[in-house]
XYZ file of C-alpha atoms in Angstrom:
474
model
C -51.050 -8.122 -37.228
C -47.342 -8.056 -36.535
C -47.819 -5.147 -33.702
C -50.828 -7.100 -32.249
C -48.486 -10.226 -32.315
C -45.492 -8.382 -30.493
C -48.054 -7.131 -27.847
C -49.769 -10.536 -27.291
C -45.926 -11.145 -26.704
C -45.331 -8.720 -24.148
C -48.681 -9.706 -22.075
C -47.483 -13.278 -22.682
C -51.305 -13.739 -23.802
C -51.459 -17.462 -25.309
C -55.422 -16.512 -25.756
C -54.402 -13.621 -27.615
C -51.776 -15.822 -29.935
C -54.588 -18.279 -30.697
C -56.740 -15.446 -31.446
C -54.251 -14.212 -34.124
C -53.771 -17.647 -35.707
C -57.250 -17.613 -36.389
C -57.264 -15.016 -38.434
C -54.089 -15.423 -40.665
C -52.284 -18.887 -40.009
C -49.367 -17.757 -41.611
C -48.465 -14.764 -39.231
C -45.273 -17.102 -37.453
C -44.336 -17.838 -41.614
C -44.539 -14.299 -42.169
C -42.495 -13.753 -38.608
C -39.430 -15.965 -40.013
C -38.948 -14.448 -43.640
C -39.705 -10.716 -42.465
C -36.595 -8.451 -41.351
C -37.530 -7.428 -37.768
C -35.594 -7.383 -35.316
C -36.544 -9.336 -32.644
C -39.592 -12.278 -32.817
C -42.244 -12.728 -30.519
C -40.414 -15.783 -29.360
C -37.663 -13.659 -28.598
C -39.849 -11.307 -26.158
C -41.329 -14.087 -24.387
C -37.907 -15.722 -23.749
C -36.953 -12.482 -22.858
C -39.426 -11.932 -20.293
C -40.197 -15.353 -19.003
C -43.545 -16.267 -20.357
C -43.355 -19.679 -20.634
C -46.764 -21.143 -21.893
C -46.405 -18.446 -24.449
C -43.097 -19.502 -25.915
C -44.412 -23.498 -24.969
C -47.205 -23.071 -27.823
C -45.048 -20.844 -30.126
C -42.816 -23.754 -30.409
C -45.307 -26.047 -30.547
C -46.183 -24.579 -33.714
C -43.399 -23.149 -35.247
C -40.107 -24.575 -33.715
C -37.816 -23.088 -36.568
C -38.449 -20.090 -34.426
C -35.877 -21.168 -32.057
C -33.181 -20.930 -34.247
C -33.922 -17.153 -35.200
C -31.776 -14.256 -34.105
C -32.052 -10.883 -32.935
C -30.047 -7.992 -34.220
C -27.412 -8.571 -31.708
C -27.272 -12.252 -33.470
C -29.003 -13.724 -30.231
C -31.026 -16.736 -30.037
C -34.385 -17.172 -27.437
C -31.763 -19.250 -25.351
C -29.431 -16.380 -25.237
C -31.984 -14.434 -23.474
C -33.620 -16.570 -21.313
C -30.273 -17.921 -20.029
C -28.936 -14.268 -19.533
C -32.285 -14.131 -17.617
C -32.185 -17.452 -15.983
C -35.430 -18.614 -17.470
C -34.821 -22.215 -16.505
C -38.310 -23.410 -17.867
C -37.525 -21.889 -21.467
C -34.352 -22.738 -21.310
C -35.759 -26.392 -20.952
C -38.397 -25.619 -23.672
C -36.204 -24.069 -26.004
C -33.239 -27.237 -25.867
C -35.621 -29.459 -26.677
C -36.830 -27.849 -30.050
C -32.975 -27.397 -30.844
C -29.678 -27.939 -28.320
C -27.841 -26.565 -31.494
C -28.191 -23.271 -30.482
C -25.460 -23.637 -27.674
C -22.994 -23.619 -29.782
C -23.619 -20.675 -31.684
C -22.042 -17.260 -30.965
C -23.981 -13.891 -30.964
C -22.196 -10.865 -32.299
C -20.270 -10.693 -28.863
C -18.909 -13.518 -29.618
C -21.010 -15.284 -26.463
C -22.657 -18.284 -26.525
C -25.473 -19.209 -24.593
C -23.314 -21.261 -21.475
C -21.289 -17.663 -21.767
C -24.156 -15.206 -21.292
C -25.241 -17.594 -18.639
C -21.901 -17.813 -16.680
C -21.451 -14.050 -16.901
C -24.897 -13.296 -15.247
C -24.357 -16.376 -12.497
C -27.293 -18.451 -13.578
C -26.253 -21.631 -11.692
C -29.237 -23.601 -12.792
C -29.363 -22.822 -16.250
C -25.569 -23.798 -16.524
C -26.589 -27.243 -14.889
C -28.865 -27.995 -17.386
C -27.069 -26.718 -20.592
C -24.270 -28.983 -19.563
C -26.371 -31.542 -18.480
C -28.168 -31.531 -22.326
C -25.171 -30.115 -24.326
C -21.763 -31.395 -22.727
C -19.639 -30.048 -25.582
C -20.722 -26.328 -25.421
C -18.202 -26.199 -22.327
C -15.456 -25.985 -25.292
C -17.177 -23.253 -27.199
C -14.531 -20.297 -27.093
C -15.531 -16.689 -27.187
C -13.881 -14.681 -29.963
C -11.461 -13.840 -27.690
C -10.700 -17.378 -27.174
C -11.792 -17.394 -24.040
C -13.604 -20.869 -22.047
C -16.829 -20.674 -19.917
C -14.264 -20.397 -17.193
C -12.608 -17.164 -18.425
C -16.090 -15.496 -18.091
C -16.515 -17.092 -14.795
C -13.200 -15.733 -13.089
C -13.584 -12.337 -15.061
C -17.184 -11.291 -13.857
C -16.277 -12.807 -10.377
C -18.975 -15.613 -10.583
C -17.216 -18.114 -8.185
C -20.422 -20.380 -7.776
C -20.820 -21.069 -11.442
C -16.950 -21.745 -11.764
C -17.156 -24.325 -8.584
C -20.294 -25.958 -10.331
C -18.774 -26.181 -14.298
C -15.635 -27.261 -12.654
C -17.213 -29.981 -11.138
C -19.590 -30.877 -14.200
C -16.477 -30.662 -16.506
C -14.243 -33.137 -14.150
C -13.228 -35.276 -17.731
C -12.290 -31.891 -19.082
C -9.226 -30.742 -17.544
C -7.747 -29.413 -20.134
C -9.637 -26.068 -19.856
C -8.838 -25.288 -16.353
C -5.350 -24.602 -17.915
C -6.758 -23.194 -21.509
C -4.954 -20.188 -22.285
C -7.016 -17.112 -24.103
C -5.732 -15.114 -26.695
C -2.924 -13.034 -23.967
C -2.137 -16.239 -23.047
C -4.022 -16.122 -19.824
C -5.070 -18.962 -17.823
C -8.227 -18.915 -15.182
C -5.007 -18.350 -12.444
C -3.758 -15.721 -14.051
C -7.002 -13.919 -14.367
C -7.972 -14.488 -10.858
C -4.581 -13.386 -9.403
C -4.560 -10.668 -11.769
C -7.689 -9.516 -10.308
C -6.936 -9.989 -6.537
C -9.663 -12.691 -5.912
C -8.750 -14.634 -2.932
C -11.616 -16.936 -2.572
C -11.055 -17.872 -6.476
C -7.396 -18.387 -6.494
C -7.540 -20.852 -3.129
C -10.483 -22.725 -4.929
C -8.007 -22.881 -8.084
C -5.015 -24.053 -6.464
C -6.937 -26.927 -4.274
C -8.718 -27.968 -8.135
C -6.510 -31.028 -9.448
C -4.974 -30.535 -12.608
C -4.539 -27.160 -12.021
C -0.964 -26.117 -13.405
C 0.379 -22.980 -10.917
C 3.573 -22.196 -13.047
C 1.818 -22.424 -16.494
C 3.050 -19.044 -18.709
C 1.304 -16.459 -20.088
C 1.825 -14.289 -23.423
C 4.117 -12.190 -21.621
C 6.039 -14.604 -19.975
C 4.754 -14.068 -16.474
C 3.580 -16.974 -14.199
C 0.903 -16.017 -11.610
C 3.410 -15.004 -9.120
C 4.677 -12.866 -11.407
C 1.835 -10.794 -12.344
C 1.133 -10.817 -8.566
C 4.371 -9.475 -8.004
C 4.047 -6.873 -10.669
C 0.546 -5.697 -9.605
C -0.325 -2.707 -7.743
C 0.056 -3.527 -4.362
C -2.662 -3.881 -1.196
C -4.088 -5.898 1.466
C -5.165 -8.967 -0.295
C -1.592 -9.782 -1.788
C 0.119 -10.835 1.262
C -2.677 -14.124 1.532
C -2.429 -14.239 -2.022
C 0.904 -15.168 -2.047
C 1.161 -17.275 0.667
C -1.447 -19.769 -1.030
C 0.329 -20.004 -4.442
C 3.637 -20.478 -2.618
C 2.097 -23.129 -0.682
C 1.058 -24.752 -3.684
C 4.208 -24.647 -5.108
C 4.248 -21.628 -7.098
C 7.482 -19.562 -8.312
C 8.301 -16.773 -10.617
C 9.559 -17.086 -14.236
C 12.821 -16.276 -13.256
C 13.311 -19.079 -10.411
C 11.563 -21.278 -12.838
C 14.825 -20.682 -15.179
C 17.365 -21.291 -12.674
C 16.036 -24.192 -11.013
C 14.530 -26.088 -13.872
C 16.641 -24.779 -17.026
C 13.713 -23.563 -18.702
C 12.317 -27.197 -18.441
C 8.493 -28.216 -17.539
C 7.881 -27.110 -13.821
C 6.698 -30.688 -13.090
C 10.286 -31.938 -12.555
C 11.558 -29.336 -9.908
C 10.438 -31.701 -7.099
C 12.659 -34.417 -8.702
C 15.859 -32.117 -9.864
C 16.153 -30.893 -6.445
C 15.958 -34.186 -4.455
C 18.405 -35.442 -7.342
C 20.934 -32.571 -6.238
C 20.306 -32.924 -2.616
C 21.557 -37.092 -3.207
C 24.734 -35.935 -4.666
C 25.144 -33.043 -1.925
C 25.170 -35.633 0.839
C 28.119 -37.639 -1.415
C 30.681 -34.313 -2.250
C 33.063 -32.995 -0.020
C 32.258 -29.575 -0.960
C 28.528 -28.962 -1.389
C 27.695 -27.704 -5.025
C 26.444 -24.265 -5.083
C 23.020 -24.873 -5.450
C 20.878 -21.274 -7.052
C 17.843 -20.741 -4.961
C 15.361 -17.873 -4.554
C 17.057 -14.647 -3.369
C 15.492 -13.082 -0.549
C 15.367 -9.417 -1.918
C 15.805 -7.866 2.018
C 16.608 -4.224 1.166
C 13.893 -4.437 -1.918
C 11.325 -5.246 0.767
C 12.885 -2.715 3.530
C 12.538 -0.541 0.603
C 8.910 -0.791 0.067
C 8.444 -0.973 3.601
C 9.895 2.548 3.892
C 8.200 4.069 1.079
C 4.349 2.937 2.112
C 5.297 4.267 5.803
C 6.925 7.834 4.901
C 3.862 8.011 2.359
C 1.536 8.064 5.029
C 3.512 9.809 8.028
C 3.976 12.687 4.849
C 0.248 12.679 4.687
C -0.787 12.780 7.735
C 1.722 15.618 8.862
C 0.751 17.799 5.220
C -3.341 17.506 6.750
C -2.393 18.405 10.435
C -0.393 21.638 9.012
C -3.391 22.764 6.748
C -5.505 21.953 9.410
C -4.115 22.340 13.599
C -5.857 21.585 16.659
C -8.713 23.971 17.230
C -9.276 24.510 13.107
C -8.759 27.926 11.761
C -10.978 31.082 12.119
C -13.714 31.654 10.133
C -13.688 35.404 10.169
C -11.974 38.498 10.900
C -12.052 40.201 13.988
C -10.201 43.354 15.976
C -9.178 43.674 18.938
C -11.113 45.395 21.752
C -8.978 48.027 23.298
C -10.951 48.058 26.581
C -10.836 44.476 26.935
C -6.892 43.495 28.216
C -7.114 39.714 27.148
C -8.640 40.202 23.762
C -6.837 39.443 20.941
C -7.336 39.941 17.081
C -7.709 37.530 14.363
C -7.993 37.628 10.578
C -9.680 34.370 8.302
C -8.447 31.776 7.941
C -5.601 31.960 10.553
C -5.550 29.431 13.067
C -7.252 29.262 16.314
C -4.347 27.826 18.084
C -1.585 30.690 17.211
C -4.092 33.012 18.697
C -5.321 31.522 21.714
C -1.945 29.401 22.319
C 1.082 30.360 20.686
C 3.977 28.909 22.549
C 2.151 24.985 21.976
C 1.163 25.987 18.435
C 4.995 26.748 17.880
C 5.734 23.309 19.439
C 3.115 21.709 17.355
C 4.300 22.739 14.283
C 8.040 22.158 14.680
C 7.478 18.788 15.353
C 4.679 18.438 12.625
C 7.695 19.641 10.031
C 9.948 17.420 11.413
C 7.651 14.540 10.544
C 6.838 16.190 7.364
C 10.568 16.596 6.100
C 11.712 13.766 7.616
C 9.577 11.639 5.643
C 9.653 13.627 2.853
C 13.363 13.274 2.526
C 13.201 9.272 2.534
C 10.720 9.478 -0.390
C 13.160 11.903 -2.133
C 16.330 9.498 -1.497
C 14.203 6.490 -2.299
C 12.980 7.884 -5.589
C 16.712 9.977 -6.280
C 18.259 6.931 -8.216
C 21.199 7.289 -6.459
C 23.084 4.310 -5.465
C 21.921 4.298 -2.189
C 21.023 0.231 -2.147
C 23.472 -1.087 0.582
C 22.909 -1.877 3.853
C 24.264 1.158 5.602
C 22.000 3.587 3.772
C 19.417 1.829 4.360
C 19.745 1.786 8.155
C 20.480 5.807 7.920
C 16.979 5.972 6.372
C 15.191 4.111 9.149
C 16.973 5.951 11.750
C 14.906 9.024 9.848
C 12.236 7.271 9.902
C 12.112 6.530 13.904
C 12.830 10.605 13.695
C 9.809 10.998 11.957
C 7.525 8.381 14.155
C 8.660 10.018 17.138
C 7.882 13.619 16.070
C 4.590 12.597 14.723
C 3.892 11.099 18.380
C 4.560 14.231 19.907
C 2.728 16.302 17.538
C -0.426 13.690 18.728
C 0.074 14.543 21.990
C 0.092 17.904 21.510
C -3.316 18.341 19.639
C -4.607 16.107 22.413
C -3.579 18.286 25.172
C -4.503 21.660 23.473
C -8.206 19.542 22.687
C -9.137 18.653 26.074
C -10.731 20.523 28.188
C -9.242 22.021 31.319
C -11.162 20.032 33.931
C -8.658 18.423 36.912
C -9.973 14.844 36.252
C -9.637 14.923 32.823
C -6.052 16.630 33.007
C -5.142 13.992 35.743
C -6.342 11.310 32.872
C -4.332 12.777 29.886
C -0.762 13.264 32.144
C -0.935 9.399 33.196
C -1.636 8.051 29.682
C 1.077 10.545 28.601
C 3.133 9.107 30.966
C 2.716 5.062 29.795
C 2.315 6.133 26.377
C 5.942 7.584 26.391
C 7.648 5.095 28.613
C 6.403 2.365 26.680
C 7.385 3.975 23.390
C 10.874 4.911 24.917
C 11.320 1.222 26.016
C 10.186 -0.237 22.629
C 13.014 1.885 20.893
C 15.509 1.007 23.812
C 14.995 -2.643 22.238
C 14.877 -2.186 19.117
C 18.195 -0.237 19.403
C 19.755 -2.792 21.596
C 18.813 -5.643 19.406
C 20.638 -3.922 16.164
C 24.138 -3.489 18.501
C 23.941 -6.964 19.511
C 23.459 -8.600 16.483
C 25.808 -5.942 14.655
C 28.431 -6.621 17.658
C 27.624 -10.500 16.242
C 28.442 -10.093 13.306
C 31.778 -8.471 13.508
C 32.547 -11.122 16.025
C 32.005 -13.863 13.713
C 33.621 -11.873 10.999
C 36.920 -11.566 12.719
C 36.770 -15.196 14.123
C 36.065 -14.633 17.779
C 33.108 -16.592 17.548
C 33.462 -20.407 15.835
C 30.744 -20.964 13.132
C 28.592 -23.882 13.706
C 28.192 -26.764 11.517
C 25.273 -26.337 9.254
C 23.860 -27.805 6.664
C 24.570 -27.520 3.181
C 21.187 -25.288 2.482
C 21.439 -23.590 5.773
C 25.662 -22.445 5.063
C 23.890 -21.510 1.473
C 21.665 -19.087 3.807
C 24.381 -18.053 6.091
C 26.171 -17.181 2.945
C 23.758 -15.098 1.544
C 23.290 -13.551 4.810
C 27.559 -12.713 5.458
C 27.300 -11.305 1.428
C 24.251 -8.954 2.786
C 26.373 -7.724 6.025
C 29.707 -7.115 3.677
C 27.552 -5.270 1.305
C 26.478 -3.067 4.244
């Protein structure tokens, strides 16, 4: 009777149900005080059969309070399958069962936000409002699960159901993790701007560790999406724990806005400006990691175009033909290049190794630990680095001449973009190099007081300052 029950389940056969009632009217009884593991209520919820689990419950509603062997309720499965209609069914019989936890530690609203069921959520928080501050085992809100499994709709849609429940947008799970830190943590753009325009939303709130959601942007691996990333939180006011200590003295971050314009008021009434701390632009940190990303990928490129020249390498081996002048041997795996061309191979691969060591050596001196950190190093490794640009430009040029084909038009083509290819990049570095002696001629003209400073203000001397302490360092 049981297997015919569970199949009559399956089909979602309400004939087939009332059929088997018939015989034994105790077979749902027998259902709830047997140890199976799942209930026929369960498969139908499972599988969407609606007038099926409609006259189940209609008979038998303590069925809707029965779990699985995962400790899941009929509403955890239909609202992991987004059974809307069961869903329905099953909160009228008993909205109790949103607040109880399966052996995940999951609720029904948390099965339901982790799949995306959009409708479903509407209408458990529509019939259950306080199963929004169910917490996971983890400690985690509805909102955790949102930002976690990247469900942005459903976390638009609680946020706005939940408007008198601000408090969790700023809940903190058992790291001490807020939605913001999750979603920064996670590089999700399109979450973190939705977060930060979301009143109540606190951007400088810590986590376990101490980190605000700068800082764990900060301290992430680094790609594309971090540059937007941190232009919205700093837009929305956002700072790291460290400028959170200096400017608010390890008090709430709500009062920075009022300590500064109190400092700025008694700025405007000292003779001497108070030295006021502020965020230190870390220059040579981010000329640093500038240099390091760039001689990463010059090194990379140059290691491939070794292993692999202009023309690719032979695939077999091959002697030479003693009756034919211009024939030449070969052996695997040599190049085609050295063979057929070997004064431009020896061309190419000088100036591939140039770009190869050159960058090579700024990785090695970046990486050395050697006190290397002031200015003038620092310009000594970018003047490598224009070394190693430049030879990788030639190598290009090269492999582009040795690839195309010996035709007058096409030769005529390849020696005038030659031609504006290296003028402009000779008059790009003409600039660039002109601009560094003027401003360095600046500099030691203002140093030695042949130029008058201008009057500034107090923040902008602050900034001058800083910017004098960077030259001397140099």
């Amino acid at each position: 009777m049981e297997k015919r029950l569970s199949e009559a389940a399956l089909k979602g056969s309400v004939d087939s149900l009332l059929e088997l009632l018939q015989e034994d009217p105790l077979i749902l009884d027998r259902i709830i005080v047997s140890c199976i593991s799942e209930t026929p209520l369960h498969i139908a919820s499972v599988l969407g059969h609606v007038d099926f689990v409609r006259e189940i419950l209609s008979r038998k509603p303590e069925l809707a309070s029965e779990l699985d062997s995962d400790g899941s309720s009929p509403l955890h499965l239909a609202s992991a399958k987004g059974h809307l209609k069961i869903v329905k069914e099953l909160l009228l019989v008993d909205s109790e069962m949103c607040m109880v936890l399966n052996t995940g530690g999951r609720s029904a609203l948390h099965v339901a936000a982790i799949k995306g069921r959009v409708e479903v959520l509407t209408q458990l928080v529509w019939d259950v409002p306080e199963s929004t501050r169910v917490l996971t085992d983890r400690g985690e809100t509805v909102l955790h699960l949102c930002v976690k499994y990247n469900r942005l709709e459903a976390l638009k849609l609680l946020i706005e159901l939940m408007n008198k429940e601000s408090v969790l947008v700023n809940w903190k799970d058992c790291d001490g993790n807020t939605i913001l830190h999750i979603a920064v943590a996670k590089k999700q753009i399109e979450t973190v701007k939705f977060l930060l325009s979301t009143n109540g939303v606190e951007v400088n709130t810590l986590n376990g560790n101490s980190s605000t959601a700068l800082d764990i942007l900060i301290h992430s691996p680094r790609d594309l999406r971090d540059m937007e990333i941190e232009d919205s939180l700093q837009a929305a006011g956002a700072l790291s724990v460290k400028d959170l200590h200096l400017i608010t003295n390890d008090r709430v971050p709500s009062k920075v806005s009022r300590i500064t314009r109190r400092l700025t008021s008694q700025q405007s009434s000292l003779k001497k400006p108070p030295v006021v701390k502020h965020k230190h632009t870390d220059w040579l940190g981010r000329k640093r990691s500038a240099l390091m990303v760039v001689a990463s990928l010059i090194a990379t490129v140059a290691f491939q175009a070794g292993l692999t020249p202009p023309g690719g390498i032979w695939q077999d081996t091959y002697a030479r033909d003693p009756n034919i002048p211009k024939d030449k041997s070969h052996t695997v795996g040599t190049s085609v290049m050295a063979t057929t061309e070997p004064i431009e191979y020896g061309q190419f691969m000088i100036f591939n190794t140039i770009a190869f060591l050159s960058s090579l050596s700024i990785i090695l001196l970046l990486v050395s630990g050697l006190p290397i950190k002031r200015r003038r190093w620092m310009w000594i490794q970018m003047v490598i680095m224009w070394i190693a640009i430049t030879a990788q430009v030639v190598t290009y040029f090269i492999a582009l001449r040795h690839m195309s084909p010996t035709d007058i038009n096409v030769q005529s083509m390849l020696r005038e973009v030659t031609e504006i290819s290296v003028l402009t990049w000779l008059t790009l570095m003409a600039v660039v190099f002109i601009g560094n002696v003027v401003r360095m001629n600046l500099w030691i003209l203002r140093k030695y007081g042949y130029i008058k400073e201008k009057e500034t203000t107090p923040s902008a001397a602050m900034d001058d300052e800083q910017e004098e302490e960077e030259e001397e360092e140099g």
